[in-house]
Amino acid sequence: MLTVNAIAATSATDPLVRTTIQRRDLGPRDVLIEIRYAGICHSDIHTVRGEWGEVPYPLTVGHEIVGQVTEVGAEVSKHAVGDRVGVGCMVNSCRECDNCKAGQEQYCLNGNTGTYASVDADGTITQGGYSTHVVVDEDFVLRVPVSIPYEKAAPLLCAGITTYSPLSHWKAGPGTKVAVVGMGGLGHMAVKIAAAMGAEVTVLSQTLGKKDDGLAFGARDYHATSDPATFEALRNGFDLIINTVSAPIDMAAYLGLLRLDGTLVSVGAPPQPLPVPVFALFGNRRSFAGSSIGGIAETQEMLDFCAERGIAPEVEVIGADAVNEAYERVLKSDVRYRFVIDVDSLR
Ligand code: NAP
Ligand code: ZN
Ligand code: ZN
């Protein structure tokens, strides 16, 4: 066992604190990663605050992990010491079910092993990336292209793939009109990726406060959802809406923005239900869908896509002791656009 420095939540209400956690000894197919940066996803906050259900405290969260390989097990063939690598929201899956065989490990029918708060094969609870090292099966370790700086690569492992996957699945591209609701960590990546795919992108944010940024990220248009006129002006306008909001939204109002056969995909994961009035679906034969992160091969595809297109998240790098303050700022939508922990501050 390896004892490593980390930050952990001890309850739903207390601040996160410095601690140490255990990493397993390297198995033959495991990779030891010295973590350099870990992004702060709103899912970390939902989790540690107990908003999604019971939490196995103390818990170290973090599933936007990048670093360097420092040791490999005897049978590892995909990664070598010194490689720049990343780990996202999953560290294992059953590999045998139909969804795993289809490369959709995020939808493993036997439940994938989450990077944190999951029961691992050895019965221990997985611990996430707000720590100096992690041990992960090589199949769930991604290659980080050299052109993406470490700190900017981290948010791609969740915010990047979670928006790339539905944009790719629902075929955002030239000739399609895409709206992105909420421009935080996921939302700003959705704007950049959809624009790079060739779609015409509109941002729907609570206010116009981040309009210049949205346009700089590639959006063609930007509207405030606090203004009811927005919903009139944009009615029947979009092929695809990516909802990244961490709280419930007025589904009828947003579904009304879809044109014929349009789809509203929720990647935002508020703890409360999102009630859908069926009559809002009848008009224009609209669909409401959900999407969860992406498969491992698709995550690699996304990293390579971002490297080729020169797309990277906007990050604010913080030290380990600023995490609690960063959480408060995320909750106030005061994030530009992803906090990333410099893990050197934990060593
Ligand atoms: P974030 O950085 O906090 O961004 C959420 C954005 O939503 C905010 O920046 C804000 O944008 C908007 N917003 C927040 N509260 C709102 C409210 N009450 N009403 C309207 N708009 C509001 O969070 P994130 O890390 O991008 O994550 C977003 C959500 O996706 C979370 O629920 C997270 O758990 C979920 N998630 C899901 C997956 C998945 O696999 N499906 C993966 C990762 C994250 P504006 O300031 O522009 O209005
Ligand atoms: Zn996440
Ligand atoms: Zn499976």
mmCIF file of C-alpha atoms and ligand atoms in Angstrom:
data_model
loop_
_atom_site.group_PDB
_atom_site.id
_atom_site.type_symbol
_atom_site.label_atom_id
_atom_site.label_comp_id
_atom_site.label_asym_id
_atom_site.label_seq_id
_atom_site.Cartn_x
_atom_site.Cartn_y
_atom_site.Cartn_z
ATOM 1 C CA MET A 1 0.000 0.000 0.000
ATOM 2 C CA LEU A 2 1.074 3.540 -0.723
ATOM 3 C CA THR A 3 0.052 6.327 1.662
ATOM 4 C CA VAL A 4 -0.462 9.588 -0.220
ATOM 5 C CA ASN A 5 -1.505 13.151 0.612
ATOM 6 C CA ALA A 6 -5.054 14.122 -0.310
ATOM 7 C CA ILE A 7 -7.993 16.389 0.455
ATOM 8 C CA ALA A 8 -11.148 14.756 1.774
ATOM 9 C CA ALA A 9 -14.714 15.567 2.716
ATOM 10 C CA THR A 10 -15.664 14.279 6.156
ATOM 11 C CA SER A 11 -19.338 15.248 6.117
ATOM 12 C CA ALA A 12 -21.906 17.005 3.935
ATOM 13 C CA THR A 13 -21.400 20.304 5.729
ATOM 14 C CA ASP A 14 -17.806 20.520 6.973
ATOM 15 C CA PRO A 15 -15.066 22.014 4.792
ATOM 16 C CA LEU A 16 -12.760 19.635 2.936
ATOM 17 C CA VAL A 17 -9.544 18.965 4.864
ATOM 18 C CA ARG A 18 -6.034 17.726 4.181
ATOM 19 C CA THR A 19 -5.539 14.070 4.983
ATOM 20 C CA THR A 20 -3.775 10.936 3.755
ATOM 21 C CA ILE A 21 -5.324 8.047 1.818
ATOM 22 C CA GLN A 22 -4.146 4.599 0.708
ATOM 23 C CA ARG A 23 -3.454 3.521 -2.852
ATOM 24 C CA ARG A 24 -3.275 -0.188 -3.630
ATOM 25 C CA ASP A 25 -0.038 -1.934 -4.540
ATOM 26 C CA LEU A 26 0.486 -2.040 -8.283
ATOM 27 C CA GLY A 27 -1.206 -5.040 -9.928
ATOM 28 C CA PRO A 28 0.177 -6.483 -13.184
ATOM 29 C CA ARG A 29 -2.161 -4.306 -15.301
ATOM 30 C CA ASP A 30 -2.006 -1.188 -13.127
ATOM 31 C CA VAL A 31 -0.381 2.163 -13.726
ATOM 32 C CA LEU A 32 0.868 4.451 -10.940
ATOM 33 C CA ILE A 33 0.251 8.095 -11.812
ATOM 34 C CA GLU A 34 1.833 11.066 -10.098
ATOM 35 C CA ILE A 35 -1.034 13.526 -10.312
ATOM 36 C CA ARG A 36 -0.160 17.076 -11.408
ATOM 37 C CA TYR A 37 -3.592 18.713 -11.666
ATOM 38 C CA ALA A 38 -7.167 17.820 -10.747
ATOM 39 C CA GLY A 39 -10.204 19.745 -11.965
ATOM 40 C CA ILE A 40 -13.160 20.651 -9.763
ATOM 41 C CA CYS A 41 -16.397 19.411 -11.321
ATOM 42 C CA HIS A 42 -19.806 20.437 -9.983
ATOM 43 C CA SER A 43 -20.442 16.677 -9.571
ATOM 44 C CA ASP A 44 -17.738 16.680 -6.863
ATOM 45 C CA ILE A 45 -19.799 19.271 -5.005
ATOM 46 C CA HIS A 46 -23.151 17.475 -5.486
ATOM 47 C CA THR A 47 -21.436 14.323 -4.180
ATOM 48 C CA VAL A 48 -19.633 15.624 -1.104
ATOM 49 C CA ARG A 49 -22.683 17.603 -0.015
ATOM 50 C CA GLY A 50 -24.763 14.420 -0.097
ATOM 51 C CA GLU A 51 -27.120 15.804 -2.762
ATOM 52 C CA TRP A 52 -27.064 12.597 -4.814
ATOM 53 C CA GLY A 53 -27.450 10.169 -1.923
ATOM 54 C CA GLU A 54 -25.421 8.555 0.787
ATOM 55 C CA VAL A 55 -21.685 9.232 0.845
ATOM 56 C CA PRO A 56 -18.960 6.927 2.224
ATOM 57 C CA TYR A 57 -17.137 9.601 4.284
ATOM 58 C CA PRO A 58 -14.301 10.360 4.510
ATOM 59 C CA LEU A 59 -14.162 10.717 0.735
ATOM 60 C CA THR A 60 -11.632 12.191 -1.666
ATOM 61 C CA VAL A 61 -13.358 13.328 -4.851
ATOM 62 C CA GLY A 62 -11.967 14.524 -8.204
ATOM 63 C CA HIS A 63 -12.404 12.873 -11.609
ATOM 64 C CA GLU A 64 -10.530 15.228 -13.891
ATOM 65 C CA ILE A 65 -7.055 13.884 -13.307
ATOM 66 C CA VAL A 66 -3.819 14.428 -15.230
ATOM 67 C CA GLY A 67 -0.256 13.537 -14.443
ATOM 68 C CA GLN A 68 2.710 11.420 -15.313
ATOM 69 C CA VAL A 69 3.189 7.667 -15.201
ATOM 70 C CA THR A 70 5.834 6.806 -12.602
ATOM 71 C CA GLU A 71 5.529 3.010 -12.456
ATOM 72 C CA VAL A 72 3.788 0.277 -14.460
ATOM 73 C CA GLY A 73 2.761 -3.295 -13.648
ATOM 74 C CA ALA A 74 4.508 -6.228 -15.343
ATOM 75 C CA GLU A 75 1.809 -6.751 -18.005
ATOM 76 C CA VAL A 76 1.105 -3.110 -18.874
ATOM 77 C CA SER A 77 1.488 -2.449 -22.596
ATOM 78 C CA LYS A 78 -0.440 0.754 -23.283
ATOM 79 C CA HIS A 79 1.498 3.181 -21.078
ATOM 80 C CA ALA A 80 5.121 3.666 -20.065
ATOM 81 C CA VAL A 81 6.965 5.503 -17.311
ATOM 82 C CA GLY A 82 7.095 9.200 -18.149
ATOM 83 C CA ASP A 83 3.906 9.244 -20.273
ATOM 84 C CA ARG A 84 1.460 12.143 -19.882
ATOM 85 C CA VAL A 85 -1.855 10.584 -18.959
ATOM 86 C CA GLY A 86 -5.325 11.312 -17.698
ATOM 87 C CA VAL A 87 -8.120 9.591 -15.793
ATOM 88 C CA GLY A 88 -11.770 10.611 -15.944
ATOM 89 C CA CYS A 89 -14.912 9.490 -14.148
ATOM 90 C CA MET A 90 -14.434 5.700 -14.421
ATOM 91 C CA VAL A 91 -11.603 3.408 -13.373
ATOM 92 C CA ASN A 92 -13.136 0.073 -14.387
ATOM 93 C CA SER A 93 -16.219 -1.686 -15.754
ATOM 94 C CA CYS A 94 -17.323 -5.289 -16.245
ATOM 95 C CA ARG A 95 -15.935 -5.428 -19.830
ATOM 96 C CA GLU A 96 -18.386 -8.249 -20.674
ATOM 97 C CA CYS A 97 -21.854 -6.701 -20.977
ATOM 98 C CA ASP A 98 -23.252 -5.528 -24.310
ATOM 99 C CA ASN A 99 -22.577 -1.890 -23.519
ATOM 100 C CA CYS A 100 -18.975 -2.490 -22.456
ATOM 101 C CA LYS A 101 -18.395 -4.567 -25.601
ATOM 102 C CA ALA A 102 -19.794 -1.664 -27.622
ATOM 103 C CA GLY A 103 -17.211 0.673 -26.065
ATOM 104 C CA GLN A 104 -19.852 2.383 -23.932
ATOM 105 C CA GLU A 105 -18.320 1.520 -20.560
ATOM 106 C CA GLN A 106 -20.027 4.541 -19.009
ATOM 107 C CA TYR A 107 -23.283 2.628 -19.483
ATOM 108 C CA CYS A 108 -21.913 -0.700 -18.149
ATOM 109 C CA LEU A 109 -24.957 -2.825 -17.367
ATOM 110 C CA ASN A 110 -23.237 -4.103 -14.242
ATOM 111 C CA GLY A 111 -22.308 -0.605 -13.139
ATOM 112 C CA ASN A 112 -18.928 0.897 -13.951
ATOM 113 C CA THR A 113 -16.473 1.590 -11.130
ATOM 114 C CA GLY A 114 -16.492 5.322 -10.499
ATOM 115 C CA THR A 115 -13.208 7.101 -9.863
ATOM 116 C CA TYR A 116 -14.505 7.901 -6.392
ATOM 117 C CA ALA A 117 -17.219 6.636 -4.025
ATOM 118 C CA SER A 118 -17.485 3.256 -5.822
ATOM 119 C CA VAL A 119 -16.757 -0.159 -4.385
ATOM 120 C CA ASP A 120 -13.559 -1.405 -6.030
ATOM 121 C CA ALA A 121 -12.764 -5.040 -6.918
ATOM 122 C CA ASP A 122 -10.912 -5.444 -3.592
ATOM 123 C CA GLY A 123 -13.907 -4.137 -1.623
ATOM 124 C CA THR A 124 -12.364 -0.766 -0.785
ATOM 125 C CA ILE A 125 -14.031 2.540 -1.698
ATOM 126 C CA THR A 126 -12.399 4.290 -4.664
ATOM 127 C CA GLN A 127 -10.842 7.676 -3.918
ATOM 128 C CA GLY A 128 -10.519 10.444 -6.467
ATOM 129 C CA GLY A 129 -7.995 12.863 -7.834
ATOM 130 C CA TYR A 130 -7.591 15.549 -5.161
ATOM 131 C CA SER A 131 -4.472 13.613 -4.167
ATOM 132 C CA THR A 132 -0.852 13.216 -5.170
ATOM 133 C CA HIS A 133 -1.017 9.739 -6.741
ATOM 134 C CA VAL A 134 -3.525 7.241 -8.089
ATOM 135 C CA VAL A 135 -3.318 3.609 -9.210
ATOM 136 C CA VAL A 136 -5.546 2.752 -12.202
ATOM 137 C CA ASP A 137 -6.001 -0.195 -14.560
ATOM 138 C CA GLU A 138 -4.231 0.685 -17.808
ATOM 139 C CA ASP A 139 -7.398 0.306 -19.904
ATOM 140 C CA PHE A 140 -8.971 3.273 -18.094
ATOM 141 C CA VAL A 141 -5.964 5.551 -18.510
ATOM 142 C CA LEU A 142 -5.996 8.046 -21.398
ATOM 143 C CA ARG A 143 -3.097 9.517 -23.369
ATOM 144 C CA VAL A 144 -2.858 13.297 -23.018
ATOM 145 C CA PRO A 145 -1.531 14.892 -26.234
ATOM 146 C CA VAL A 146 1.657 16.921 -25.687
ATOM 147 C CA SER A 147 0.162 20.071 -27.171
ATOM 148 C CA ILE A 148 -2.350 20.392 -24.325
ATOM 149 C CA PRO A 149 -0.773 21.781 -21.133
ATOM 150 C CA TYR A 150 -1.414 19.578 -18.108
ATOM 151 C CA GLU A 151 -3.626 22.062 -16.258
ATOM 152 C CA LYS A 152 -5.806 22.602 -19.314
ATOM 153 C CA ALA A 153 -6.048 18.904 -20.058
ATOM 154 C CA ALA A 154 -7.572 18.078 -16.677
ATOM 155 C CA PRO A 155 -11.110 19.440 -17.303
ATOM 156 C CA LEU A 156 -11.306 17.584 -20.612
ATOM 157 C CA LEU A 157 -11.503 14.292 -18.684
ATOM 158 C CA CYS A 158 -15.028 15.119 -17.516
ATOM 159 C CA ALA A 159 -16.290 18.493 -18.796
ATOM 160 C CA GLY A 160 -14.760 17.815 -22.225
ATOM 161 C CA ILE A 161 -16.035 14.293 -22.782
ATOM 162 C CA THR A 162 -19.449 14.926 -21.218
ATOM 163 C CA THR A 163 -20.171 17.617 -23.796
ATOM 164 C CA TYR A 164 -18.290 16.050 -26.741
ATOM 165 C CA SER A 165 -20.229 12.780 -26.474
ATOM 166 C CA PRO A 166 -23.788 14.162 -26.956
ATOM 167 C CA LEU A 167 -22.611 16.730 -29.515
ATOM 168 C CA SER A 168 -21.078 13.891 -31.504
ATOM 169 C CA HIS A 169 -23.978 11.456 -30.956
ATOM 170 C CA TRP A 170 -26.633 13.991 -32.019
ATOM 171 C CA LYS A 171 -24.421 15.112 -34.919
ATOM 172 C CA ALA A 172 -23.695 18.748 -34.188
ATOM 173 C CA GLY A 173 -22.012 20.102 -37.292
ATOM 174 C CA PRO A 174 -22.339 22.404 -40.261
ATOM 175 C CA GLY A 175 -25.980 23.341 -40.751
ATOM 176 C CA THR A 176 -27.100 22.481 -37.230
ATOM 177 C CA LYS A 177 -28.160 25.038 -34.654
ATOM 178 C CA VAL A 178 -27.041 24.174 -31.130
ATOM 179 C CA ALA A 179 -27.950 25.972 -27.900
ATOM 180 C CA VAL A 180 -25.886 25.532 -24.752
ATOM 181 C CA VAL A 181 -27.715 26.253 -21.506
ATOM 182 C CA GLY A 182 -25.430 27.406 -18.663
ATOM 183 C CA MET A 183 -21.873 28.510 -19.368
ATOM 184 C CA GLY A 184 -19.839 27.059 -16.519
ATOM 185 C CA GLY A 185 -17.302 24.236 -16.690
ATOM 186 C CA LEU A 186 -19.278 21.940 -18.993
ATOM 187 C CA GLY A 187 -21.062 24.745 -20.814
ATOM 188 C CA HIS A 188 -17.967 26.608 -21.957
ATOM 189 C CA MET A 189 -16.513 23.358 -23.315
ATOM 190 C CA ALA A 190 -19.791 22.606 -25.085
ATOM 191 C CA VAL A 191 -19.555 25.999 -26.819
ATOM 192 C CA LYS A 192 -15.957 25.471 -27.915
ATOM 193 C CA ILE A 193 -16.476 21.889 -29.086
ATOM 194 C CA ALA A 194 -19.775 22.517 -30.893
ATOM 195 C CA ALA A 195 -18.258 25.516 -32.680
ATOM 196 C CA ALA A 196 -15.222 23.421 -33.666
ATOM 197 C CA MET A 197 -17.584 20.757 -35.051
ATOM 198 C CA GLY A 198 -19.023 23.468 -37.302
ATOM 199 C CA ALA A 199 -22.384 24.019 -35.601
ATOM 200 C CA GLU A 200 -23.970 27.434 -35.177
ATOM 201 C CA VAL A 201 -23.890 27.921 -31.399
ATOM 202 C CA THR A 202 -26.062 30.056 -29.126
ATOM 203 C CA VAL A 203 -25.409 30.432 -25.410
ATOM 204 C CA LEU A 204 -28.347 30.649 -23.028
ATOM 205 C CA SER A 205 -26.979 32.015 -19.769
ATOM 206 C CA GLN A 206 -28.740 33.531 -16.778
ATOM 207 C CA THR A 207 -27.371 36.991 -17.639
ATOM 208 C CA LEU A 208 -25.348 38.674 -20.390
ATOM 209 C CA GLY A 209 -22.367 39.008 -18.003
ATOM 210 C CA LYS A 210 -20.214 36.475 -19.895
ATOM 211 C CA LYS A 211 -21.341 37.392 -23.427
ATOM 212 C CA ASP A 212 -17.922 38.548 -24.674
ATOM 213 C CA ASP A 213 -16.369 35.295 -23.458
ATOM 214 C CA GLY A 214 -19.091 33.192 -25.084
ATOM 215 C CA LEU A 215 -18.589 34.866 -28.437
ATOM 216 C CA ALA A 216 -14.811 34.472 -28.089
ATOM 217 C CA PHE A 217 -15.320 30.731 -27.425
ATOM 218 C CA GLY A 218 -17.074 30.465 -30.797
ATOM 219 C CA ALA A 219 -20.755 31.186 -30.122
ATOM 220 C CA ARG A 220 -22.635 33.105 -32.811
ATOM 221 C CA ASP A 221 -25.293 34.395 -30.422
ATOM 222 C CA TYR A 222 -25.815 34.852 -26.664
ATOM 223 C CA HIS A 223 -29.049 35.424 -24.744
ATOM 224 C CA ALA A 224 -30.085 35.946 -21.126
ATOM 225 C CA THR A 225 -32.574 33.405 -19.806
ATOM 226 C CA SER A 226 -33.642 35.914 -17.114
ATOM 227 C CA ASP A 227 -35.324 37.844 -19.953
ATOM 228 C CA PRO A 228 -38.644 36.210 -20.974
ATOM 229 C CA ALA A 229 -38.268 37.765 -24.438
ATOM 230 C CA THR A 230 -35.431 35.269 -25.083
ATOM 231 C CA PHE A 231 -37.901 32.383 -25.129
ATOM 232 C CA GLU A 232 -40.161 34.180 -27.626
ATOM 233 C CA ALA A 233 -37.317 35.286 -29.887
ATOM 234 C CA LEU A 234 -35.730 31.818 -30.109
ATOM 235 C CA ARG A 235 -38.896 29.685 -30.257
ATOM 236 C CA ASN A 236 -38.656 26.639 -32.605
ATOM 237 C CA GLY A 237 -35.034 27.599 -33.326
ATOM 238 C CA PHE A 238 -32.656 24.750 -32.406
ATOM 239 C CA ASP A 239 -31.835 21.232 -33.550
ATOM 240 C CA LEU A 240 -30.035 20.420 -30.323
ATOM 241 C CA ILE A 241 -29.977 21.921 -26.847
ATOM 242 C CA ILE A 242 -27.291 20.837 -24.393
ATOM 243 C CA ASN A 243 -28.450 21.610 -20.863
ATOM 244 C CA THR A 244 -25.518 21.864 -18.455
ATOM 245 C CA VAL A 245 -27.362 23.513 -15.570
ATOM 246 C CA SER A 246 -26.758 22.036 -12.115
ATOM 247 C CA ALA A 247 -30.265 23.046 -10.914
ATOM 248 C CA PRO A 248 -33.752 22.301 -12.305
ATOM 249 C CA ILE A 249 -34.842 24.388 -15.306
ATOM 250 C CA ASP A 250 -38.302 25.145 -16.721
ATOM 251 C CA MET A 251 -38.490 22.260 -19.190
ATOM 252 C CA ALA A 252 -41.519 23.523 -21.091
ATOM 253 C CA ALA A 253 -39.821 26.836 -21.815
ATOM 254 C CA TYR A 254 -36.623 25.221 -23.097
ATOM 255 C CA LEU A 255 -38.342 22.441 -25.077
ATOM 256 C CA GLY A 256 -40.260 25.181 -26.884
ATOM 257 C CA LEU A 257 -36.958 26.309 -28.374
ATOM 258 C CA LEU A 258 -36.560 23.056 -30.364
ATOM 259 C CA ARG A 259 -37.454 22.878 -34.043
ATOM 260 C CA LEU A 260 -38.873 19.776 -35.797
ATOM 261 C CA ASP A 261 -37.262 16.583 -34.458
ATOM 262 C CA GLY A 262 -35.027 18.582 -32.158
ATOM 263 C CA THR A 263 -33.565 17.104 -28.965
ATOM 264 C CA LEU A 264 -32.850 18.611 -25.579
ATOM 265 C CA VAL A 265 -30.078 16.637 -23.903
ATOM 266 C CA SER A 266 -29.549 17.081 -20.211
ATOM 267 C CA VAL A 267 -26.042 16.533 -18.957
ATOM 268 C CA GLY A 268 -26.698 18.744 -15.936
ATOM 269 C CA ALA A 269 -27.515 16.524 -12.968
ATOM 270 C CA PRO A 270 -29.586 18.399 -10.391
ATOM 271 C CA PRO A 271 -30.660 16.272 -7.447
ATOM 272 C CA GLN A 272 -34.288 17.202 -8.113
ATOM 273 C CA PRO A 273 -36.359 15.736 -11.013
ATOM 274 C CA LEU A 274 -36.800 17.686 -14.263
ATOM 275 C CA PRO A 275 -40.561 17.438 -14.880
ATOM 276 C CA VAL A 276 -41.449 17.306 -18.580
ATOM 277 C CA PRO A 277 -44.941 18.333 -19.743
ATOM 278 C CA VAL A 278 -45.666 15.885 -22.576
ATOM 279 C CA PHE A 279 -47.438 18.515 -24.646
ATOM 280 C CA ALA A 280 -44.123 20.362 -24.889
ATOM 281 C CA LEU A 281 -42.778 17.223 -26.624
ATOM 282 C CA PHE A 282 -45.737 16.796 -28.993
ATOM 283 C CA GLY A 283 -45.078 20.080 -30.788
ATOM 284 C CA ASN A 284 -42.317 19.568 -33.362
ATOM 285 C CA ARG A 285 -41.963 15.863 -32.335
ATOM 286 C CA ARG A 286 -39.354 16.900 -29.777
ATOM 287 C CA SER A 287 -37.164 14.584 -27.699
ATOM 288 C CA PHE A 288 -35.758 14.878 -24.209
ATOM 289 C CA ALA A 289 -32.630 12.831 -23.533
ATOM 290 C CA GLY A 290 -29.851 12.394 -21.032
ATOM 291 C CA SER A 291 -26.184 11.627 -21.567
ATOM 292 C CA SER A 292 -23.484 10.441 -19.184
ATOM 293 C CA ILE A 293 -19.773 11.202 -19.763
ATOM 294 C CA GLY A 294 -18.427 9.046 -22.658
ATOM 295 C CA GLY A 295 -16.677 5.748 -23.343
ATOM 296 C CA ILE A 296 -12.929 5.283 -23.022
ATOM 297 C CA ALA A 297 -12.245 5.186 -26.771
ATOM 298 C CA GLU A 298 -14.490 8.204 -27.258
ATOM 299 C CA THR A 299 -12.634 10.064 -24.494
ATOM 300 C CA GLN A 300 -9.357 9.446 -26.338
ATOM 301 C CA GLU A 301 -11.017 10.628 -29.558
ATOM 302 C CA MET A 302 -12.118 13.827 -27.758
ATOM 303 C CA LEU A 303 -8.613 14.489 -26.387
ATOM 304 C CA ASP A 304 -7.130 14.052 -29.860
ATOM 305 C CA PHE A 305 -9.885 16.223 -31.400
ATOM 306 C CA CYS A 306 -9.173 19.034 -28.913
ATOM 307 C CA ALA A 307 -5.428 18.777 -29.558
ATOM 308 C CA GLU A 308 -5.907 18.891 -33.348
ATOM 309 C CA ARG A 309 -8.315 21.821 -33.188
ATOM 310 C CA GLY A 310 -6.353 23.715 -30.544
ATOM 311 C CA ILE A 311 -9.295 23.678 -28.134
ATOM 312 C CA ALA A 312 -8.679 23.829 -24.400
ATOM 313 C CA PRO A 313 -10.646 24.782 -21.307
ATOM 314 C CA GLU A 314 -10.247 28.135 -19.579
ATOM 315 C CA VAL A 315 -8.875 27.359 -16.145
ATOM 316 C CA GLU A 316 -8.169 29.064 -12.847
ATOM 317 C CA VAL A 317 -5.370 27.192 -11.088
ATOM 318 C CA ILE A 318 -5.629 27.108 -7.305
ATOM 319 C CA GLY A 319 -3.714 25.609 -4.392
ATOM 320 C CA ALA A 320 -5.141 22.825 -2.256
ATOM 321 C CA ASP A 321 -6.131 25.215 0.519
ATOM 322 C CA ALA A 322 -8.381 27.237 -1.806
ATOM 323 C CA VAL A 323 -10.713 24.339 -2.641
ATOM 324 C CA ASN A 324 -13.458 25.240 -0.165
ATOM 325 C CA GLU A 325 -13.545 28.820 -1.416
ATOM 326 C CA ALA A 326 -13.609 27.546 -5.009
ATOM 327 C CA TYR A 327 -16.652 25.384 -4.183
ATOM 328 C CA GLU A 328 -18.488 28.468 -2.919
ATOM 329 C CA ARG A 329 -17.626 30.339 -6.104
ATOM 330 C CA VAL A 330 -18.831 27.463 -8.325
ATOM 331 C CA LEU A 331 -22.127 27.460 -6.413
ATOM 332 C CA LYS A 332 -22.521 31.167 -7.191
ATOM 333 C CA SER A 333 -21.824 30.576 -10.925
ATOM 334 C CA ASP A 334 -18.653 32.594 -10.339
ATOM 335 C CA VAL A 335 -16.279 30.305 -12.221
ATOM 336 C CA ARG A 336 -14.191 31.267 -15.263
ATOM 337 C CA TYR A 337 -14.508 28.491 -16.290
ATOM 338 C CA ARG A 338 -12.969 25.602 -14.375
ATOM 339 C CA PHE A 339 -11.043 25.528 -11.126
ATOM 340 C CA VAL A 340 -8.058 23.213 -11.317
ATOM 341 C CA ILE A 341 -6.060 22.180 -8.251
ATOM 342 C CA ASP A 342 -2.285 22.347 -8.577
ATOM 343 C CA VAL A 343 -1.530 19.069 -6.842
ATOM 344 C CA ASP A 344 2.079 20.115 -6.166
ATOM 345 C CA SER A 345 0.541 22.156 -3.334
ATOM 346 C CA LEU A 346 -0.382 18.842 -1.650
ATOM 347 C CA ARG A 347 3.109 17.337 -1.712
HETATM 348 P P1 NAP B 1 -20.853 24.663 -13.208
HETATM 349 O O1 NAP B 1 -19.464 25.001 -13.617
HETATM 350 O O2 NAP B 1 -21.354 25.116 -11.882
HETATM 351 O O3 NAP B 1 -21.827 25.199 -14.372
HETATM 352 C C1 NAP B 1 -23.221 25.177 -14.266
HETATM 353 C C2 NAP B 1 -23.766 26.447 -14.902
HETATM 354 O O4 NAP B 1 -25.186 26.369 -14.863
HETATM 355 C C3 NAP B 1 -23.426 27.724 -14.160
HETATM 356 O O5 NAP B 1 -22.182 28.254 -14.527
HETATM 357 C C4 NAP B 1 -24.557 28.629 -14.574
HETATM 358 O O6 NAP B 1 -24.296 29.138 -15.882
HETATM 359 C C5 NAP B 1 -25.733 27.680 -14.696
HETATM 360 N N1 NAP B 1 -26.550 27.667 -13.475
HETATM 361 C C6 NAP B 1 -26.183 27.332 -12.223
HETATM 362 N N2 NAP B 1 -27.234 27.406 -11.370
HETATM 363 C C7 NAP B 1 -28.293 27.796 -12.116
HETATM 364 C C8 NAP B 1 -29.657 28.029 -11.811
HETATM 365 N N3 NAP B 1 -30.132 27.898 -10.561
HETATM 366 N N4 NAP B 1 -30.474 28.385 -12.835
HETATM 367 C C9 NAP B 1 -30.002 28.525 -14.079
HETATM 368 N N5 NAP B 1 -28.713 28.322 -14.419
HETATM 369 C C10 NAP B 1 -27.880 27.968 -13.443
HETATM 370 O O7 NAP B 1 -21.065 23.091 -13.196
HETATM 371 P P2 NAP B 1 -20.426 21.967 -14.169
HETATM 372 O O8 NAP B 1 -19.244 21.387 -13.512
HETATM 373 O O9 NAP B 1 -20.350 22.490 -15.539
HETATM 374 O O10 NAP B 1 -21.571 20.834 -14.080
HETATM 375 C C11 NAP B 1 -22.873 21.128 -14.518
HETATM 376 C C12 NAP B 1 -23.816 19.996 -14.175
HETATM 377 O O11 NAP B 1 -23.470 18.854 -14.961
HETATM 378 C C13 NAP B 1 -23.761 19.521 -12.728
HETATM 379 O O12 NAP B 1 -25.078 19.184 -12.312
HETATM 380 C C14 NAP B 1 -22.901 18.281 -12.804
HETATM 381 O O13 NAP B 1 -23.136 17.372 -11.756
HETATM 382 C C15 NAP B 1 -23.347 17.727 -14.115
HETATM 383 N N6 NAP B 1 -22.421 16.779 -14.747
HETATM 384 C C16 NAP B 1 -22.956 15.726 -15.407
HETATM 385 C C17 NAP B 1 -22.132 14.854 -16.085
HETATM 386 C C18 NAP B 1 -22.726 13.749 -16.896
HETATM 387 O O14 NAP B 1 -22.047 12.768 -17.167
HETATM 388 N N7 NAP B 1 -23.963 13.874 -17.328
HETATM 389 C C19 NAP B 1 -20.756 15.034 -16.055
HETATM 390 C C20 NAP B 1 -20.238 16.132 -15.384
HETATM 391 C C21 NAP B 1 -21.070 17.014 -14.733
HETATM 392 P P3 NAP B 1 -24.634 30.665 -16.278
HETATM 393 O O15 NAP B 1 -23.890 31.495 -15.279
HETATM 394 O O16 NAP B 1 -24.107 30.768 -17.665
HETATM 395 O O17 NAP B 1 -26.104 30.823 -16.198
HETATM 396 ZN ZN ZN B 2 -17.482 15.645 -13.589
HETATM 397 ZN ZN ZN B 3 -20.228 -3.778 -18.525
#
